[in-house]
Coordinates of C-alpha atoms in Angstrom, one line a residue:
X1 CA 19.3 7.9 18.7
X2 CA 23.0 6.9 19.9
X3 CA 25.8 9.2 19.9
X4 CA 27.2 8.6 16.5
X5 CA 23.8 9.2 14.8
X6 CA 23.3 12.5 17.3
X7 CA 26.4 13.4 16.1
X8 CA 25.6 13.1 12.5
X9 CA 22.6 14.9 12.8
X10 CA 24.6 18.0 14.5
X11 CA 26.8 18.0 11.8
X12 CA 24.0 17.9 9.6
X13 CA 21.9 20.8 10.7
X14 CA 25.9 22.7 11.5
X15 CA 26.6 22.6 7.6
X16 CA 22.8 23.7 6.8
X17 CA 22.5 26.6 8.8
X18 CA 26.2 27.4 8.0
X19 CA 25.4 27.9 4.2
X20 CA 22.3 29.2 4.5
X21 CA 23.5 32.4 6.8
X22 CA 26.4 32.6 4.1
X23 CA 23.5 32.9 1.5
X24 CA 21.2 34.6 3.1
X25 CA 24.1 37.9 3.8
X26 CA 25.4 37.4 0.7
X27 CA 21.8 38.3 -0.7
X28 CA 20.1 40.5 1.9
X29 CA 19.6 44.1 1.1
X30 CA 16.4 46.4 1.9
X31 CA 14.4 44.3 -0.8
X32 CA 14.7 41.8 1.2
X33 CA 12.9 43.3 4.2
X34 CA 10.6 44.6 1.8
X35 CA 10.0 40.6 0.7
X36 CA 9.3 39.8 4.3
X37 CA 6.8 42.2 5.2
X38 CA 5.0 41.5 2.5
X39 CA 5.3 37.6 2.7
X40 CA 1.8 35.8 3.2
X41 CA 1.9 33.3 6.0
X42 CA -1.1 31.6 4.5
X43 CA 0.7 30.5 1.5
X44 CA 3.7 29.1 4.1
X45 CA 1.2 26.8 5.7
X46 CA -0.6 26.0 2.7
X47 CA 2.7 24.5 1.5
X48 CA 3.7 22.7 5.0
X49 CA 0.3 20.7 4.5
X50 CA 1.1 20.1 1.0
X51 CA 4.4 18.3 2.5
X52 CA 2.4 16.6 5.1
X53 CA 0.1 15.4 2.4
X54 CA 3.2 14.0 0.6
X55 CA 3.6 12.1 3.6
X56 CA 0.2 10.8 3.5
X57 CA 0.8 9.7 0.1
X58 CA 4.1 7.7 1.2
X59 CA 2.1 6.0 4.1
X60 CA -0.9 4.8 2.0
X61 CA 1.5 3.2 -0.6
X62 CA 3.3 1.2 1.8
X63 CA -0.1 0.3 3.3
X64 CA -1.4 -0.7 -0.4
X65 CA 1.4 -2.1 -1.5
X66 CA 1.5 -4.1 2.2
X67 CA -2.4 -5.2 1.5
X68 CA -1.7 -6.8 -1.6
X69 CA 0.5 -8.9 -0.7
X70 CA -2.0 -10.1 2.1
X71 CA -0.4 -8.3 5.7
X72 CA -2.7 -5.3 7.3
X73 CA -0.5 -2.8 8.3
X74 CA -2.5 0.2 9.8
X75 CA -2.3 3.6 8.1
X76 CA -1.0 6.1 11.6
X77 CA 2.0 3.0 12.1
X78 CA 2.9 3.2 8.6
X79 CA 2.9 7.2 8.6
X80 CA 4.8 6.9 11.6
X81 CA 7.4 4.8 10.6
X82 CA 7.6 7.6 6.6
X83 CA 8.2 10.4 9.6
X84 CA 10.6 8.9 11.5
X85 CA 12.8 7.7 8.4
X86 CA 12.9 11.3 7.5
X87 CA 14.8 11.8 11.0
X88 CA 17.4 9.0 9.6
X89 CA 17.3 10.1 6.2
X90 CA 18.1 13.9 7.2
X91 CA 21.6 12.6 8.3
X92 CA 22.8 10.0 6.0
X93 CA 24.4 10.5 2.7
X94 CA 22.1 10.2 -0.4
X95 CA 19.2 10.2 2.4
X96 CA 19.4 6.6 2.5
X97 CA 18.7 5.9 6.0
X98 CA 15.0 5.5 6.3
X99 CA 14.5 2.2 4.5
X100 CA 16.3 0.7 7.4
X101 CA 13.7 2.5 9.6
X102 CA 10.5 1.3 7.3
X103 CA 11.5 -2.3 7.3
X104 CA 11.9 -2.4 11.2
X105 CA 8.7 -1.1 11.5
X106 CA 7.0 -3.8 9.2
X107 CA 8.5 -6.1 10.8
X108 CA 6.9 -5.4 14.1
X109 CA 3.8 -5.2 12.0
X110 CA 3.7 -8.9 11.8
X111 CA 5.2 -9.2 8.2
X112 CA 8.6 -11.1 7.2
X113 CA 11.3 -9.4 7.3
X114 CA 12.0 -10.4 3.6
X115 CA 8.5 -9.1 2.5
X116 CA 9.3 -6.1 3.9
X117 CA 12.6 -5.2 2.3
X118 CA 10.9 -6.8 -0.8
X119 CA 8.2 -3.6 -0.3
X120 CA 10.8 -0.9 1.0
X121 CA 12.9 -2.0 -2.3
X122 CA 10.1 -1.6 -4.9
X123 CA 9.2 1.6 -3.4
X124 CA 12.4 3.3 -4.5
X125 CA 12.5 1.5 -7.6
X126 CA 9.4 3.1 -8.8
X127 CA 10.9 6.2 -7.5
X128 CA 14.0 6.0 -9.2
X129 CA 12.1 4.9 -12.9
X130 CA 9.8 7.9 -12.4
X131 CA 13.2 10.1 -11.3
X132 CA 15.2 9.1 -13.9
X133 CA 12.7 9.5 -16.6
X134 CA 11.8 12.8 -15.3
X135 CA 15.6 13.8 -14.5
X136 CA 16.6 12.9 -18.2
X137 CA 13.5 15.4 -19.5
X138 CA 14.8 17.7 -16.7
X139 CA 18.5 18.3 -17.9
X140 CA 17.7 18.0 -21.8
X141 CA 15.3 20.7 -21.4
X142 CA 17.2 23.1 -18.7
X143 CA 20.9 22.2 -20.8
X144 CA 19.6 22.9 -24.4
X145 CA 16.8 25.5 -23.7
X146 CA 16.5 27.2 -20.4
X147 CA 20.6 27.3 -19.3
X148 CA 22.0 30.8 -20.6
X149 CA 25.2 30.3 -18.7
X150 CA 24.2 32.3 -15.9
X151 CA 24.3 29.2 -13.4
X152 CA 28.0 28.1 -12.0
X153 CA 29.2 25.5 -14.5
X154 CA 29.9 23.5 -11.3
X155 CA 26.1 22.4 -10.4
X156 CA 25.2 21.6 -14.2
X157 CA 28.2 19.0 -13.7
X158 CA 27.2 17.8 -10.4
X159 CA 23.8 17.8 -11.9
X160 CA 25.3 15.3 -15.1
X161 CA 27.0 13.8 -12.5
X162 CA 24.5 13.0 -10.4
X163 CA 22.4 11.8 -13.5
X164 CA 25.0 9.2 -14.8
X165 CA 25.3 8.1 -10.9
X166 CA 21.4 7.5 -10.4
X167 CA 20.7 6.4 -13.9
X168 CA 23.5 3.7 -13.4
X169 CA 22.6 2.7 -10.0
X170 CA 19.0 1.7 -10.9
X171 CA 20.3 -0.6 -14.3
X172 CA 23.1 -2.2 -11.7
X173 CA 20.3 -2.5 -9.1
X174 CA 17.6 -4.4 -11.7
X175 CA 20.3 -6.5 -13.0
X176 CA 21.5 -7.6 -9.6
X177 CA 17.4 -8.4 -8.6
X178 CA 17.8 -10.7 -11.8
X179 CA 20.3 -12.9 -10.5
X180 CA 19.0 -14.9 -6.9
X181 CA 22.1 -17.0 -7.1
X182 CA 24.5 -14.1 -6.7
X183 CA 21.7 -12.3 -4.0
X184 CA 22.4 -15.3 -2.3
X185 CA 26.0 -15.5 -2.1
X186 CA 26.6 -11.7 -1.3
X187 CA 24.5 -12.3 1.3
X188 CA 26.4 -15.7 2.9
X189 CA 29.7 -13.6 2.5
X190 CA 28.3 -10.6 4.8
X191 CA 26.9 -13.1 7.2
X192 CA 29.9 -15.0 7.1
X193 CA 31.7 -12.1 8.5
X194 CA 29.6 -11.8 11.5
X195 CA 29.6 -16.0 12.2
X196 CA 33.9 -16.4 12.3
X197 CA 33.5 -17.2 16.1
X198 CA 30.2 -19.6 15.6
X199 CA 29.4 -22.9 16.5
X200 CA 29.1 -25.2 13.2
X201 CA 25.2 -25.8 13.9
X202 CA 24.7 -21.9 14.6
X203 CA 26.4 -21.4 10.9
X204 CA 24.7 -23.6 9.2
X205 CA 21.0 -22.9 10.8
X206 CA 21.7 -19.0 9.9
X207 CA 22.6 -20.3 6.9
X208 CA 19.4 -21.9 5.7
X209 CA 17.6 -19.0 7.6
X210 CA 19.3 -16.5 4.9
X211 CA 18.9 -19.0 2.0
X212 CA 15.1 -19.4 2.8
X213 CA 14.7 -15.3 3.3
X214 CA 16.2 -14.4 -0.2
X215 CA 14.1 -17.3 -1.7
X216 CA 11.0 -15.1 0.1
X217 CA 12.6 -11.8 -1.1
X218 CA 12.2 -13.1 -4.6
X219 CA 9.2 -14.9 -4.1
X220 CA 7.5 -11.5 -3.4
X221 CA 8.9 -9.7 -6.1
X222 CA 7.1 -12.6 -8.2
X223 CA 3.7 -11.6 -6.2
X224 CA 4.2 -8.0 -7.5
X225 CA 4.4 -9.1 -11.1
X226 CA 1.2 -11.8 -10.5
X227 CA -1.6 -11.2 -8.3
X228 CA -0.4 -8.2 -6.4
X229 CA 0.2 -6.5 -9.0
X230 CA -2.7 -4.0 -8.2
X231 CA -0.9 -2.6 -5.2
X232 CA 1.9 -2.3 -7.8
X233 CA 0.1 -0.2 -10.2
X234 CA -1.9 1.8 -7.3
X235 CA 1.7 2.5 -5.7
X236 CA 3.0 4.0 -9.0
X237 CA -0.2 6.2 -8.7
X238 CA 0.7 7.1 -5.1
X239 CA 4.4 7.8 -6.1
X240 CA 3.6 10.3 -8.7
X241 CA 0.8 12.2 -6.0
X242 CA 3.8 12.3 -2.9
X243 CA 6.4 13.8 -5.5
X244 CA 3.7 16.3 -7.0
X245 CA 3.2 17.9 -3.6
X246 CA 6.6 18.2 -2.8
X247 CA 7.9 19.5 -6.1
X248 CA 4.7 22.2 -5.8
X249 CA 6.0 23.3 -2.3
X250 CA 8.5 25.6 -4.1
X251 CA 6.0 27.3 -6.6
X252 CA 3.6 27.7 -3.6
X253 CA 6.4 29.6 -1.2
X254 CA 7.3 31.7 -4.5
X255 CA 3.8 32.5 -4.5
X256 CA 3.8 33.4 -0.5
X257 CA 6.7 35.9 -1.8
X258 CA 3.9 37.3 -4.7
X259 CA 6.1 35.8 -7.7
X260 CA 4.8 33.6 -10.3
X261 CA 4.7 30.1 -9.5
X262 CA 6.9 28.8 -12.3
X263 CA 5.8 25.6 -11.9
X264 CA 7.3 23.5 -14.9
X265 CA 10.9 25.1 -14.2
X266 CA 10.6 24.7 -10.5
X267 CA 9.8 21.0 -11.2
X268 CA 12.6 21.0 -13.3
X269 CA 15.3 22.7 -11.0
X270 CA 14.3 20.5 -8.6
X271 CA 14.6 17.4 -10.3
X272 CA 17.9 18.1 -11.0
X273 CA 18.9 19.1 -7.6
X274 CA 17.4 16.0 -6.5
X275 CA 19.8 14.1 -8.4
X276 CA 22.5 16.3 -7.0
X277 CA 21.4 15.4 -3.4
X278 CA 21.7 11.7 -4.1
X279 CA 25.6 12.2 -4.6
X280 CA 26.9 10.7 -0.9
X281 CA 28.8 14.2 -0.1
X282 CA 27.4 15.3 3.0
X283 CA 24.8 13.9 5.6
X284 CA 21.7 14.5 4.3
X285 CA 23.0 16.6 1.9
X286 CA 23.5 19.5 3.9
X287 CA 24.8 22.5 2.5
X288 CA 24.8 21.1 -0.7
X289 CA 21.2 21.2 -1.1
X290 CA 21.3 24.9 -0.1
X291 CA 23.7 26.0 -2.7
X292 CA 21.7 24.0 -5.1
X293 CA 18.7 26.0 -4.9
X294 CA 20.1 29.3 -4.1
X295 CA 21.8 28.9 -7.9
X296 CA 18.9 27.8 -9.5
X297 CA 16.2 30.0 -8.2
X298 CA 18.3 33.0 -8.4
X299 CA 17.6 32.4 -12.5
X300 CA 13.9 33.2 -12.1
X301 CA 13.6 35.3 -8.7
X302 CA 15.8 38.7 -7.4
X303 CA 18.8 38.0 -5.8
X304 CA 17.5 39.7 -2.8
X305 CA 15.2 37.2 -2.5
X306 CA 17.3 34.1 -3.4
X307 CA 18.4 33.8 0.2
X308 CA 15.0 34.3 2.4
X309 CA 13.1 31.8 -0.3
X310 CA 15.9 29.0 0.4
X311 CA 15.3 29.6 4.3
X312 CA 11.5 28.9 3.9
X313 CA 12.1 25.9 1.5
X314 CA 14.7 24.2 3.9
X315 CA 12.6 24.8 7.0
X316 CA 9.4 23.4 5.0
X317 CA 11.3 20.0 3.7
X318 CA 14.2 19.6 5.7
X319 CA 13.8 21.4 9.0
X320 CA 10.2 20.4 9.6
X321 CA 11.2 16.8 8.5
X322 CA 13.9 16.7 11.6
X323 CA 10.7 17.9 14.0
X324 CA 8.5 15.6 12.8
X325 CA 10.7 12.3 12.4
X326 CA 11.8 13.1 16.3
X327 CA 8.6 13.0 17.8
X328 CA 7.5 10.0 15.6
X329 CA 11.1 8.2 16.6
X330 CA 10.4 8.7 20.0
X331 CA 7.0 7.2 19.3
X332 CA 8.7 4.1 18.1
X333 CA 11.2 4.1 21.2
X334 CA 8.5 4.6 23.8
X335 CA 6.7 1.5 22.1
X336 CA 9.5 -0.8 21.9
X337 CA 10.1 0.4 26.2
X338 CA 6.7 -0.6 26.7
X339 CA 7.4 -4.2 25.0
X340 CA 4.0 -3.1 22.6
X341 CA 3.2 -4.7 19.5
X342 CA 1.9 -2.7 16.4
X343 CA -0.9 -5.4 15.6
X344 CA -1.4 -8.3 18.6
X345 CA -0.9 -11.9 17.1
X346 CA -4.4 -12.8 17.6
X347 CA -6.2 -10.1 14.9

C-alpha cells in the first residue's frame, strides 16, 4: 500500500470512528450498559462467520464463473484476492476499488487480462440487476408504508438519490457494453494519453494490442450468453447466497442484543443504505454509512441502543473487512516478492 492509499485508508477509519463516538454519546445512557451486559457473544460470532461465509460465496462465483469459461482458478487464490479487495474497497468512493484488485489477481492466475475484466464486470452487473430490483421494492415499500416521518428527510433523499444514481449507472453501463466501436475508441483516447512521447511502432503495436483485447472482452461476454452460460446462471445463484448473509448479519446482532430480528425491514434498511453508500462522498463511505444506520435502526430499536448496535455492525462489515483484506494483501505482496506464480505454466 503506498502512501496515498495509506493515507486514504486513515482518513477512512478517522471519519468512521469520528461518527460513530458522536453516535454512540449521543445515545448512551444506563440502558445501554444494561444492553452490554446482557449482549451474547455467541450471536456476535455467529454473525462474523455469516460474513465470512459471504466471502466464500464471492470466491466460488468467480471460480465458477472463471471455470466456464475454461481457466482453473483455485478456490484459497480467488478468496484471497475477494479479501484483499475489501482492503481497497474500504477506502475508495462507492467502494469501487477492489475490481482492480480481482482482475490483477486473475491475471496472475494465467487468464487474459480481458477475460478477466470481462468476469470482474459481469459480477457487478448481476449485482447491480439484483440491487436495483431489490432497491426499487425497498424504497416503494419503506416510502409508502413503513416511513412515518420519524427518519431525517435528508437520508430518504440521499436514499432517492442514490436510487436514480445506481439505476442510471447500470442502463448507461449496458448500453455502453452494446456498442464495441465506441469501447474501442474510449479506450485508444485513454491510451493515447499515456503514448504522446512514443515511438510510431510502440503506438501502433499497443494499438492493435488494445483493439485485439476489447475484441476478447466482447468475445467473452458472447461466451456468457452461449456455452458458459451455466457459470452465468450458477453465479446469479451465488450472488443472491453472498448478499443473504450479509443483509442477515444485522438481524443476527439485533438478536445478540435480545430484539427481534426484523428481518424483511432490516433487508430493506439496508438496501437502501446500500444505495446511499454507492454515492462517491467519502472513502469507503465512511461516516456516511454510520449515520445511515444509526437513522434507520433507531425506527425499530431504543435509542440507547442505536449507537452500541452500529458499533458491532461496522466492526462486523467494515472493521473486520480492513483486518482481513491486510493480511490477504500482504499475502499477495509477499507472493509477488518471491516472483511466485498462482498456477505454474505447465498444469
Amino acid at each position: 500500500m503506498d502512501a496515498k492509499q495509506k493515507k486514504f485508508l486513515w482518513i477512512s477509519i478517522g471519519l468512521s470512528l469520528a461518527v460513530l463516538l458522536i453516535v454512540v454519546l449521543l445515545t448512551f445512557n444506563e440502558d445501554t450498559i444494561i444492553a452490554i451486559q446482557q449482549l451474547n457473544p455467541l450471536y456476535l460470532l455467529l454473525a462474523f462467520m455469516i460474513h465470512m461465509l459471504a466471502m466464500c460465496f464471492w470466491a466460488a462465483r468467480i471460480v465458477v464463473m472463471c471455470r466456464s469459461l475454461g481457466y482453473k482458478v483455485p478456490f484459497g487464490h480467488s478468496l484471497n484476492m475477494v479479501c484483499a479487495g475489501q482492503l481497497v474497497a474500504a477506502i475508495t468512493p462507492s467502494q469501487i476499488g477492489g475490481e482492480p484488485v480481482r482482475i490483477h489477481e486473475l491475471y496472475k492466475a494465467n487468464m487474459p487480462v480481458a477475460d478477466a475484466t470481462a468476469v470482474v464486470l459481469i459480477e457487478r452487473l448481476m449485482e447491480a440487476v439484483l440491487m436495483v430490483l431489490g432497491v426499487i421494492l425497498a424504497m416503494g415499500l419503506f416510502s409508502f408504508v413503513y416511513n412515518n416521518g420519524e427518519i431525517p428527510e435528508g437520508l430518504i433523499i440521499a436514499a432517492w438519490c442514490g436510487t436514480a444514481f445506481f439505476t442510471g449507472l447500470l442502463i448507461i453501463l449496458v448500453a455502453v457494453m452494446r456498442k464495441p466501436a465506441l469501447i474501442k475508441k474510449l479506450s485508444l483516447k485513454i491510451g493515447g494519453l499515456f503514448m504522446k512521447k512514443m515511438n510510431p511502432e510502440k503506438i501502433e503495436k499497443i494499438t492493435e494490442q488494445i483493439n485485439d483485447g476489447v475484441d476478447q472482452f466482447y468475445n467473452t461476454f458472447k461466451l456468457f450468453a452461449g456455452k458458459a452460460k451455466w457459470g452465468l446462471f450458477i453465479g446469479f445463484i451465488l450472488t443472491f447466497c453472498l448478499w443473504a448473509c450479509e443483509y442477515s448479519v444485522a438481524s443476527i446482532i439485533l438478536m445478540g442484543l435480545g430484539y427481534p430480528p426484523n428481518v424483511l425491514l432490516s433487508i430493506v434498511f439496508q438496501l437502501i443504505i446500500a444505495v446511499i453508500m454507492m454515492v462517491p462522498l467519502t472513502p469507503g463511505a465512511a461516516g456516511i454509512a454510520e449515520l445511515a444506520y444509526a437513522g434507520f435502526y433507531s425506527l425499530i430499536i431504543p435509542s440507547s441502543v442505536v449507537g452500541l448496535f452500529v458499533v458491532l455492525l461496522r466492526m462486523i462489515l467494515y472493521y473486520s473487512n480492513i483486518m482481513i483484506g491486510s493480511i490477504a494483501s500482504f499475502r499477495i505482496v509477499k507472493r509477488e516478492a518471491a516472483n511466485k506464480k498462482v498456477i505454474p505454466d505447465d498444469a
